[in-house]
Amino acid sequence: MSSPFRSSDRSPSSQRSTPARALPNGNKRVNGYHRSHRESLANDSPSRQLLEDFGRMLINDDRVFNRSLDEQSSAQEKLHRAALELARAKHEEVCASADRARERVELEIEKERRRREDEEKRAVERARRELEEQKLTEQRRQVEEQRAREEERRRQESLKREQDEAKRRSEAQKQQDEQQKAQKDRQEKEEAGHKARQESEAKERLAQTERERQKAIQQAQAPAPQVNGNGAAGSRPTPSATSSAPQQAPSAAANIPQGLVSSVKDRESVHRQYLDIHKRLKQMREHVIEECKKVPGLKDQVSEWRRTIQKCCGQISKGATNEVKANNKKVTLQIVAQLDAAANVANPSIDITQYLVQNQQPPGANSQGPAALLFLLNHFAKNIIGQFISESSVDPKSADAIGVLATIIFARPQYLFNGQSLIDILWAKYHKHCPVLFGISGSERTKEGRSKLGWGIDLGSNSYVRDQEHYDRMSGLGAGFAAITLRDFSKSQNRNPAPNRIYWESLARIVNTPAQEVQPTHFIVLKAMVNNSVPRIISTFGGAGVAMLRQALIYFPSEKGPQDERGRKLPAVTAVQAMPMVLQRDLHLTL
């Protein structure tokens, strides 16, 4: 049992040795009485020495182990610090990503807020426009009602005047009949008196003749007197009867207008001439572009003029309000400005006569003209056709404003070539897209027939477009043709480039198409030409226009309208047949 005051652990690592105090005499003692523990171990047995060495070895092992632990701890600390640094970097990256996400979300929220604000603004603006449109519609309706009331009032006044005039004519006719009757009675009385006198005179002459005969008989029965050798030869005149045959006056011939007479061969010949012009116009575009490249900056300028004209053609609006008229006038002036600029470009030049079907140039006139102007006029005509197809096929009323623009441009003296209009450029495109207007027919069931009718081709599938799409194109072109050819130039100083007779000729050629060649396309074009154009037709052609409408809308569909397999009229035919009722309802026009 160990003492409580002395440790039982004898390992060198746990021993606490007190260094011996050095004495003056050189003796090493502890506290002056005891020997040092080391000194005592040195004097002990070898086992103690071995124990001490073993203790030192353990101490060294502990020191090495502790050093190893310290190194491992240091390495682990480095790893932990590196991991912490990596974690901190990742944390910062995550924080940065979170900040970016937060900013993105905030931007999205801000964008959504602005979008909602813009939508609200647009909704408010749209509501405002709708309100304005409603107001304008209401104003137009009121104006239309006022106009209708005014027209009804004028119609009633006109009807009243006609009735009064008819009553006056009836009374005048009655008075005239009474006067004629009284005069006839007087004449009959005079003729009766004259006849009585003639009979009395005849009786008197007969009685006189009878008396002379009786006297002659009495003289013959009496003895003949003595004559001195000379007998007076008396002769009795014998009356001679003369008869006169009245001559009949020849009857005056009625002034009947001659109809349009042209053979199919003649129409096809003219049609081919326009198609040739259409092909040459395509070649002309490439030629002019190549020639403009030779003049520095001219190609870009011509392209800019072309784009401006294309943009302006799409800005034409329908309607008769002052705002619409001002807008259309502004657009027209912009187009005129581009064409005027091109007309002043003398070079390059081109032979203009090759784009005219009828060359009406004076002898010896220069056939060269500004190529840039011809290029832009061709592009303008192309845009006009495009507007008819895209807009007028949906809303036929839009054709009127487009037709006005076309006639204004082609009638301007600045764009005439030696006094002749270049509207053949536009007619060439009409011959290409709507040949039925010029008396060209073909079957809708064959490729050749569709090609002759101007049937469109889908560029994607390289096949003919659907029937309805073709009919829509024909409807727009028919409405546009009427808008161009029914213009009134009586108050204009310029000559009409599309005389009204062209409309009459086209309608007559459609109506006079042989029954076996009539197609639904004819009725689609016919309806488009007449619809919304009846007032101008009557104001242009008068009573002849009414007769033309009767022939086109009543007799033509009933006599030549094609039928389906069940013997029913096709929808295009019935649509034309319904137009007289529409005209009677809307315009009070009875055919």
mmCIF file of C-alpha atoms in Angstrom, residues 130-374:
data_model
loop_
_atom_site.group_PDB
_atom_site.id
_atom_site.type_symbol
_atom_site.label_atom_id
_atom_site.label_comp_id
_atom_site.label_asym_id
_atom_site.label_seq_id
_atom_site.Cartn_x
_atom_site.Cartn_y
_atom_site.Cartn_z
ATOM 1 C CA GLU A 130 -64.125 52.563 -79.440
ATOM 2 C CA LEU A 131 -66.060 55.362 -77.797
ATOM 3 C CA GLU A 132 -64.926 57.759 -80.499
ATOM 4 C CA GLU A 133 -65.783 55.190 -83.165
ATOM 5 C CA GLN A 134 -69.178 54.719 -81.552
ATOM 6 C CA LYS A 135 -69.631 58.466 -81.564
ATOM 7 C CA LEU A 136 -68.530 58.631 -85.196
ATOM 8 C CA THR A 137 -70.786 55.692 -86.017
ATOM 9 C CA GLU A 138 -73.646 57.401 -84.239
ATOM 10 C CA GLN A 139 -72.889 60.621 -86.078
ATOM 11 C CA ARG A 140 -72.694 58.757 -89.380
ATOM 12 C CA ARG A 141 -75.922 56.984 -88.552
ATOM 13 C CA GLN A 142 -77.562 60.293 -87.743
ATOM 14 C CA VAL A 143 -76.156 61.779 -90.937
ATOM 15 C CA GLU A 144 -77.368 58.751 -92.883
ATOM 16 C CA GLU A 145 -80.767 59.012 -91.254
ATOM 17 C CA GLN A 146 -80.843 62.723 -91.990
ATOM 18 C CA ARG A 147 -79.776 62.009 -95.551
ATOM 19 C CA ALA A 148 -82.367 59.249 -95.797
ATOM 20 C CA ARG A 149 -85.038 61.581 -94.424
ATOM 21 C CA GLU A 150 -83.892 64.280 -96.816
ATOM 22 C CA GLU A 151 -83.929 61.821 -99.692
ATOM 23 C CA GLU A 152 -87.342 60.574 -98.600
ATOM 24 C CA ARG A 153 -88.553 64.161 -98.392
ATOM 25 C CA ARG A 154 -87.153 64.891 -101.831
ATOM 26 C CA ARG A 155 -88.625 61.670 -103.117
ATOM 27 C CA GLN A 156 -92.016 62.581 -101.640
ATOM 28 C CA GLU A 157 -91.730 66.066 -103.098
ATOM 29 C CA SER A 158 -90.668 64.607 -106.413
ATOM 30 C CA LEU A 159 -93.538 62.125 -106.217
ATOM 31 C CA LYS A 160 -95.906 64.926 -105.329
ATOM 32 C CA ARG A 161 -94.575 67.013 -108.198
ATOM 33 C CA GLU A 162 -94.956 64.053 -110.497
ATOM 34 C CA GLN A 163 -98.486 63.498 -109.259
ATOM 35 C CA ASP A 164 -99.264 67.175 -109.673
ATOM 36 C CA GLU A 165 -97.658 67.114 -113.071
ATOM 37 C CA ALA A 166 -99.604 63.984 -113.947
ATOM 38 C CA LYS A 167 -102.798 65.602 -112.684
ATOM 39 C CA ARG A 168 -102.031 68.750 -114.646
ATOM 40 C CA ARG A 169 -101.225 66.683 -117.718
ATOM 41 C CA SER A 170 -104.443 64.729 -117.152
ATOM 42 C CA GLU A 171 -106.464 67.900 -116.886
ATOM 43 C CA ALA A 172 -104.684 69.371 -119.879
ATOM 44 C CA GLN A 173 -105.248 66.140 -121.761
ATOM 45 C CA LYS A 174 -108.893 66.212 -120.717
ATOM 46 C CA GLN A 175 -109.259 69.798 -121.895
ATOM 47 C CA GLN A 176 -107.432 68.923 -125.061
ATOM 48 C CA ASP A 177 -109.692 65.910 -125.565
ATOM 49 C CA GLU A 178 -112.741 68.116 -125.010
ATOM 50 C CA GLN A 179 -111.383 70.692 -127.436
ATOM 51 C CA GLN A 180 -110.582 67.969 -129.926
ATOM 52 C CA LYS A 181 -114.065 66.523 -129.443
ATOM 53 C CA ALA A 182 -115.678 69.947 -129.938
ATOM 54 C CA GLN A 183 -113.476 70.551 -132.955
ATOM 55 C CA LYS A 184 -114.349 67.096 -134.244
ATOM 56 C CA ASP A 185 -118.046 67.850 -133.776
ATOM 57 C CA ARG A 186 -117.613 71.107 -135.640
ATOM 58 C CA GLN A 187 -115.703 69.327 -138.356
ATOM 59 C CA GLU A 188 -118.370 66.662 -138.550
ATOM 60 C CA LYS A 189 -121.052 69.338 -138.778
ATOM 61 C CA GLU A 190 -119.076 71.189 -141.430
ATOM 62 C CA GLU A 191 -118.472 67.945 -143.290
ATOM 63 C CA ALA A 192 -122.181 67.094 -143.027
ATOM 64 C CA GLY A 193 -123.145 70.549 -144.354
ATOM 65 C CA HIS A 194 -120.533 70.275 -147.080
ATOM 66 C CA LYS A 195 -121.812 66.829 -147.976
ATOM 67 C CA ALA A 196 -125.370 68.097 -148.016
ATOM 68 C CA ARG A 197 -124.336 70.931 -150.263
ATOM 69 C CA GLN A 198 -122.461 68.532 -152.526
ATOM 70 C CA GLU A 199 -125.526 66.268 -152.704
ATOM 71 C CA SER A 200 -127.745 69.284 -153.452
ATOM 72 C CA GLU A 201 -125.375 70.443 -156.172
ATOM 73 C CA ALA A 202 -125.236 66.891 -157.567
ATOM 74 C CA LYS A 203 -129.008 66.718 -157.646
ATOM 75 C CA GLU A 204 -129.120 70.131 -159.310
ATOM 76 C CA ARG A 205 -126.563 69.028 -161.903
ATOM 77 C CA LEU A 206 -128.489 65.822 -162.484
ATOM 78 C CA ALA A 207 -131.701 67.750 -162.924
ATOM 79 C CA GLN A 208 -129.934 70.175 -165.307
ATOM 80 C CA THR A 209 -128.587 67.245 -167.297
ATOM 81 C CA GLU A 210 -132.010 65.685 -167.468
ATOM 82 C CA ARG A 211 -133.484 68.955 -168.681
ATOM 83 C CA GLU A 212 -130.811 69.277 -171.399
ATOM 84 C CA ARG A 213 -131.426 65.656 -172.496
ATOM 85 C CA GLN A 214 -135.154 66.226 -172.751
ATOM 86 C CA LYS A 215 -134.508 69.412 -174.710
ATOM 87 C CA ALA A 216 -132.200 67.553 -177.108
ATOM 88 C CA ILE A 217 -134.817 64.858 -177.684
ATOM 89 C CA GLN A 218 -137.395 67.471 -178.409
ATOM 90 C CA GLN A 219 -135.041 69.148 -180.857
ATOM 91 C CA ALA A 220 -134.317 65.816 -182.571
ATOM 92 C CA GLN A 221 -138.022 65.113 -183.042
ATOM 93 C CA ALA A 222 -138.530 68.567 -184.502
ATOM 94 C CA PRO A 223 -137.990 69.071 -188.358
ATOM 95 C CA ALA A 224 -134.491 69.938 -189.366
ATOM 96 C CA PRO A 225 -133.996 73.504 -190.423
ATOM 97 C CA GLN A 226 -132.600 74.514 -193.860
ATOM 98 C CA VAL A 227 -128.900 75.012 -193.884
ATOM 99 C CA ASN A 228 -127.052 77.104 -196.559
ATOM 100 C CA GLY A 229 -124.626 74.290 -197.468
ATOM 101 C CA ASN A 230 -122.506 74.727 -194.407
ATOM 102 C CA GLY A 231 -123.352 72.734 -191.481
ATOM 103 C CA ALA A 232 -121.831 73.809 -188.304
ATOM 104 C CA ALA A 233 -120.082 70.851 -187.122
ATOM 105 C CA GLY A 234 -120.781 70.799 -183.383
ATOM 106 C CA SER A 235 -118.812 68.518 -181.197
ATOM 107 C CA ARG A 236 -119.880 67.251 -177.730
ATOM 108 C CA PRO A 237 -117.083 67.180 -175.373
ATOM 109 C CA THR A 238 -116.499 63.883 -173.609
ATOM 110 C CA PRO A 239 -115.277 64.152 -170.094
ATOM 111 C CA SER A 240 -111.985 62.343 -169.305
ATOM 112 C CA ALA A 241 -111.619 60.633 -165.895
ATOM 113 C CA THR A 242 -108.232 61.118 -164.213
ATOM 114 C CA SER A 243 -107.146 59.179 -161.178
ATOM 115 C CA SER A 244 -104.266 60.080 -158.871
ATOM 116 C CA ALA A 245 -102.666 57.533 -156.493
ATOM 117 C CA PRO A 246 -101.439 58.970 -153.232
ATOM 118 C CA GLN A 247 -97.788 58.315 -152.443
ATOM 119 C CA GLN A 248 -96.829 56.854 -149.032
ATOM 120 C CA ALA A 249 -94.087 58.654 -147.103
ATOM 121 C CA PRO A 250 -91.210 56.476 -145.977
ATOM 122 C CA SER A 251 -90.971 55.694 -142.188
ATOM 123 C CA ALA A 252 -88.080 57.126 -140.156
ATOM 124 C CA ALA A 253 -85.598 54.552 -138.741
ATOM 125 C CA ALA A 254 -85.256 54.403 -134.979
ATOM 126 C CA ASN A 255 -82.027 55.570 -133.584
ATOM 127 C CA ILE A 256 -80.965 52.237 -132.020
ATOM 128 C CA PRO A 257 -77.429 52.084 -130.644
ATOM 129 C CA GLN A 258 -75.288 49.450 -132.226
ATOM 130 C CA GLY A 259 -74.119 46.576 -129.957
ATOM 131 C CA LEU A 260 -70.548 45.558 -129.319
ATOM 132 C CA VAL A 261 -69.470 43.277 -132.107
ATOM 133 C CA SER A 262 -66.054 41.653 -131.864
ATOM 134 C CA SER A 263 -64.954 38.155 -132.670
ATOM 135 C CA VAL A 264 -63.305 35.834 -130.195
ATOM 136 C CA LYS A 265 -60.189 35.961 -132.354
ATOM 137 C CA ASP A 266 -60.009 39.767 -132.076
ATOM 138 C CA ARG A 267 -60.482 39.709 -128.282
ATOM 139 C CA GLU A 268 -57.845 37.039 -127.820
ATOM 140 C CA SER A 269 -55.444 38.977 -130.038
ATOM 141 C CA VAL A 270 -55.799 42.111 -127.893
ATOM 142 C CA HIS A 271 -55.545 39.954 -124.768
ATOM 143 C CA ARG A 272 -52.234 38.492 -125.971
ATOM 144 C CA GLN A 273 -50.879 41.982 -126.641
ATOM 145 C CA TYR A 274 -51.539 42.989 -123.045
ATOM 146 C CA LEU A 275 -50.013 39.747 -121.752
ATOM 147 C CA ASP A 276 -46.908 40.493 -123.835
ATOM 148 C CA ILE A 277 -46.736 43.942 -122.216
ATOM 149 C CA HIS A 278 -47.006 42.260 -118.814
ATOM 150 C CA LYS A 279 -44.010 40.059 -119.630
ATOM 151 C CA ARG A 280 -42.001 43.014 -120.934
ATOM 152 C CA LEU A 281 -42.746 44.942 -117.751
ATOM 153 C CA LYS A 282 -41.163 42.149 -115.708
ATOM 154 C CA GLN A 283 -38.065 42.293 -117.897
ATOM 155 C CA MET A 284 -38.095 46.084 -117.660
ATOM 156 C CA ARG A 285 -37.806 45.984 -113.854
ATOM 157 C CA GLU A 286 -34.557 44.029 -113.969
ATOM 158 C CA HIS A 287 -33.204 46.172 -116.796
ATOM 159 C CA VAL A 288 -33.926 49.454 -114.993
ATOM 160 C CA ILE A 289 -32.341 48.221 -111.762
ATOM 161 C CA GLU A 290 -29.176 47.246 -113.630
ATOM 162 C CA GLU A 291 -29.086 50.604 -115.427
ATOM 163 C CA CYS A 292 -29.636 52.518 -112.163
ATOM 164 C CA LYS A 293 -26.637 50.755 -110.629
ATOM 165 C CA LYS A 294 -24.448 52.539 -113.175
ATOM 166 C CA VAL A 295 -25.456 55.942 -111.746
ATOM 167 C CA PRO A 296 -24.037 56.475 -108.230
ATOM 168 C CA GLY A 297 -26.779 56.514 -105.588
ATOM 169 C CA LEU A 298 -29.651 56.239 -108.083
ATOM 170 C CA LYS A 299 -30.542 52.620 -107.294
ATOM 171 C CA ASP A 300 -30.926 53.361 -103.578
ATOM 172 C CA GLN A 301 -32.977 56.462 -104.359
ATOM 173 C CA VAL A 302 -35.304 54.569 -106.703
ATOM 174 C CA SER A 303 -35.704 51.820 -104.099
ATOM 175 C CA GLU A 304 -36.615 54.434 -101.490
ATOM 176 C CA TRP A 305 -39.213 55.942 -103.859
ATOM 177 C CA ARG A 306 -40.640 52.477 -104.470
ATOM 178 C CA ARG A 307 -40.934 51.725 -100.736
ATOM 179 C CA THR A 308 -42.632 55.067 -100.093
ATOM 180 C CA ILE A 309 -45.206 54.428 -102.834
ATOM 181 C CA GLN A 310 -45.897 50.955 -101.476
ATOM 182 C CA LYS A 311 -46.384 52.340 -97.965
ATOM 183 C CA CYS A 312 -48.676 55.129 -99.173
ATOM 184 C CA CYS A 313 -50.866 52.775 -101.209
ATOM 185 C CA GLY A 314 -51.584 50.854 -98.026
ATOM 186 C CA GLN A 315 -52.636 54.044 -96.204
ATOM 187 C CA ILE A 316 -55.606 54.871 -98.441
ATOM 188 C CA SER A 317 -58.805 54.879 -96.364
ATOM 189 C CA LYS A 318 -62.445 54.525 -97.320
ATOM 190 C CA GLY A 319 -65.154 56.970 -96.314
ATOM 191 C CA ALA A 320 -66.424 60.437 -97.124
ATOM 192 C CA THR A 321 -65.548 62.327 -93.935
ATOM 193 C CA ASN A 322 -63.286 65.358 -94.047
ATOM 194 C CA GLU A 323 -60.637 63.519 -92.038
ATOM 195 C CA VAL A 324 -60.563 60.631 -94.495
ATOM 196 C CA LYS A 325 -60.457 62.992 -97.476
ATOM 197 C CA ALA A 326 -57.580 64.940 -95.924
ATOM 198 C CA ASN A 327 -55.650 61.725 -95.246
ATOM 199 C CA ASN A 328 -56.158 60.419 -98.787
ATOM 200 C CA LYS A 329 -55.142 63.763 -100.252
ATOM 201 C CA LYS A 330 -51.970 63.733 -98.154
ATOM 202 C CA VAL A 331 -51.152 60.189 -99.286
ATOM 203 C CA THR A 332 -51.786 61.132 -102.928
ATOM 204 C CA LEU A 333 -49.443 64.115 -102.672
ATOM 205 C CA GLN A 334 -46.715 61.894 -101.212
ATOM 206 C CA ILE A 335 -47.032 59.475 -104.146
ATOM 207 C CA VAL A 336 -47.031 62.385 -106.600
ATOM 208 C CA ALA A 337 -43.854 63.730 -104.987
ATOM 209 C CA GLN A 338 -42.040 60.423 -105.573
ATOM 210 C CA LEU A 339 -43.227 60.163 -109.187
ATOM 211 C CA ASP A 340 -42.346 63.800 -109.899
ATOM 212 C CA ALA A 341 -38.835 63.185 -108.636
ATOM 213 C CA ALA A 342 -38.526 60.111 -110.883
ATOM 214 C CA ALA A 343 -39.903 62.031 -113.885
ATOM 215 C CA ASN A 344 -37.033 64.498 -113.561
ATOM 216 C CA VAL A 345 -34.418 61.714 -113.879
ATOM 217 C CA ALA A 346 -33.671 61.740 -117.594
ATOM 218 C CA ASN A 347 -31.130 58.912 -117.527
ATOM 219 C CA PRO A 348 -31.467 56.028 -117.829
ATOM 220 C CA SER A 349 -34.150 56.260 -120.529
ATOM 221 C CA ILE A 350 -36.295 53.575 -122.150
ATOM 222 C CA ASP A 351 -38.550 53.130 -125.184
ATOM 223 C CA ILE A 352 -42.048 53.806 -123.795
ATOM 224 C CA THR A 353 -43.969 52.811 -126.945
ATOM 225 C CA GLN A 354 -43.284 49.104 -126.377
ATOM 226 C CA TYR A 355 -45.565 49.286 -123.317
ATOM 227 C CA LEU A 356 -48.528 50.785 -125.212
ATOM 228 C CA VAL A 357 -51.084 48.644 -127.050
ATOM 229 C CA GLN A 358 -52.236 51.518 -129.268
ATOM 230 C CA ASN A 359 -49.345 53.760 -130.188
ATOM 231 C CA GLN A 360 -50.947 57.199 -130.560
ATOM 232 C CA GLN A 361 -47.667 59.088 -130.697
ATOM 233 C CA PRO A 362 -47.375 61.841 -133.289
ATOM 234 C CA PRO A 363 -45.132 61.078 -136.284
ATOM 235 C CA GLY A 364 -41.465 61.652 -135.580
ATOM 236 C CA ALA A 365 -41.969 61.911 -131.803
ATOM 237 C CA ASN A 366 -39.204 60.770 -129.487
ATOM 238 C CA SER A 367 -40.044 57.315 -128.110
ATOM 239 C CA GLN A 368 -37.594 57.545 -125.172
ATOM 240 C CA GLY A 369 -38.831 58.400 -121.681
ATOM 241 C CA PRO A 370 -37.607 58.318 -118.059
ATOM 242 C CA ALA A 371 -37.005 54.704 -117.086
ATOM 243 C CA ALA A 372 -37.316 55.480 -113.367
ATOM 244 C CA LEU A 373 -40.822 56.914 -113.881
ATOM 245 C CA LEU A 374 -41.943 53.855 -115.859
#
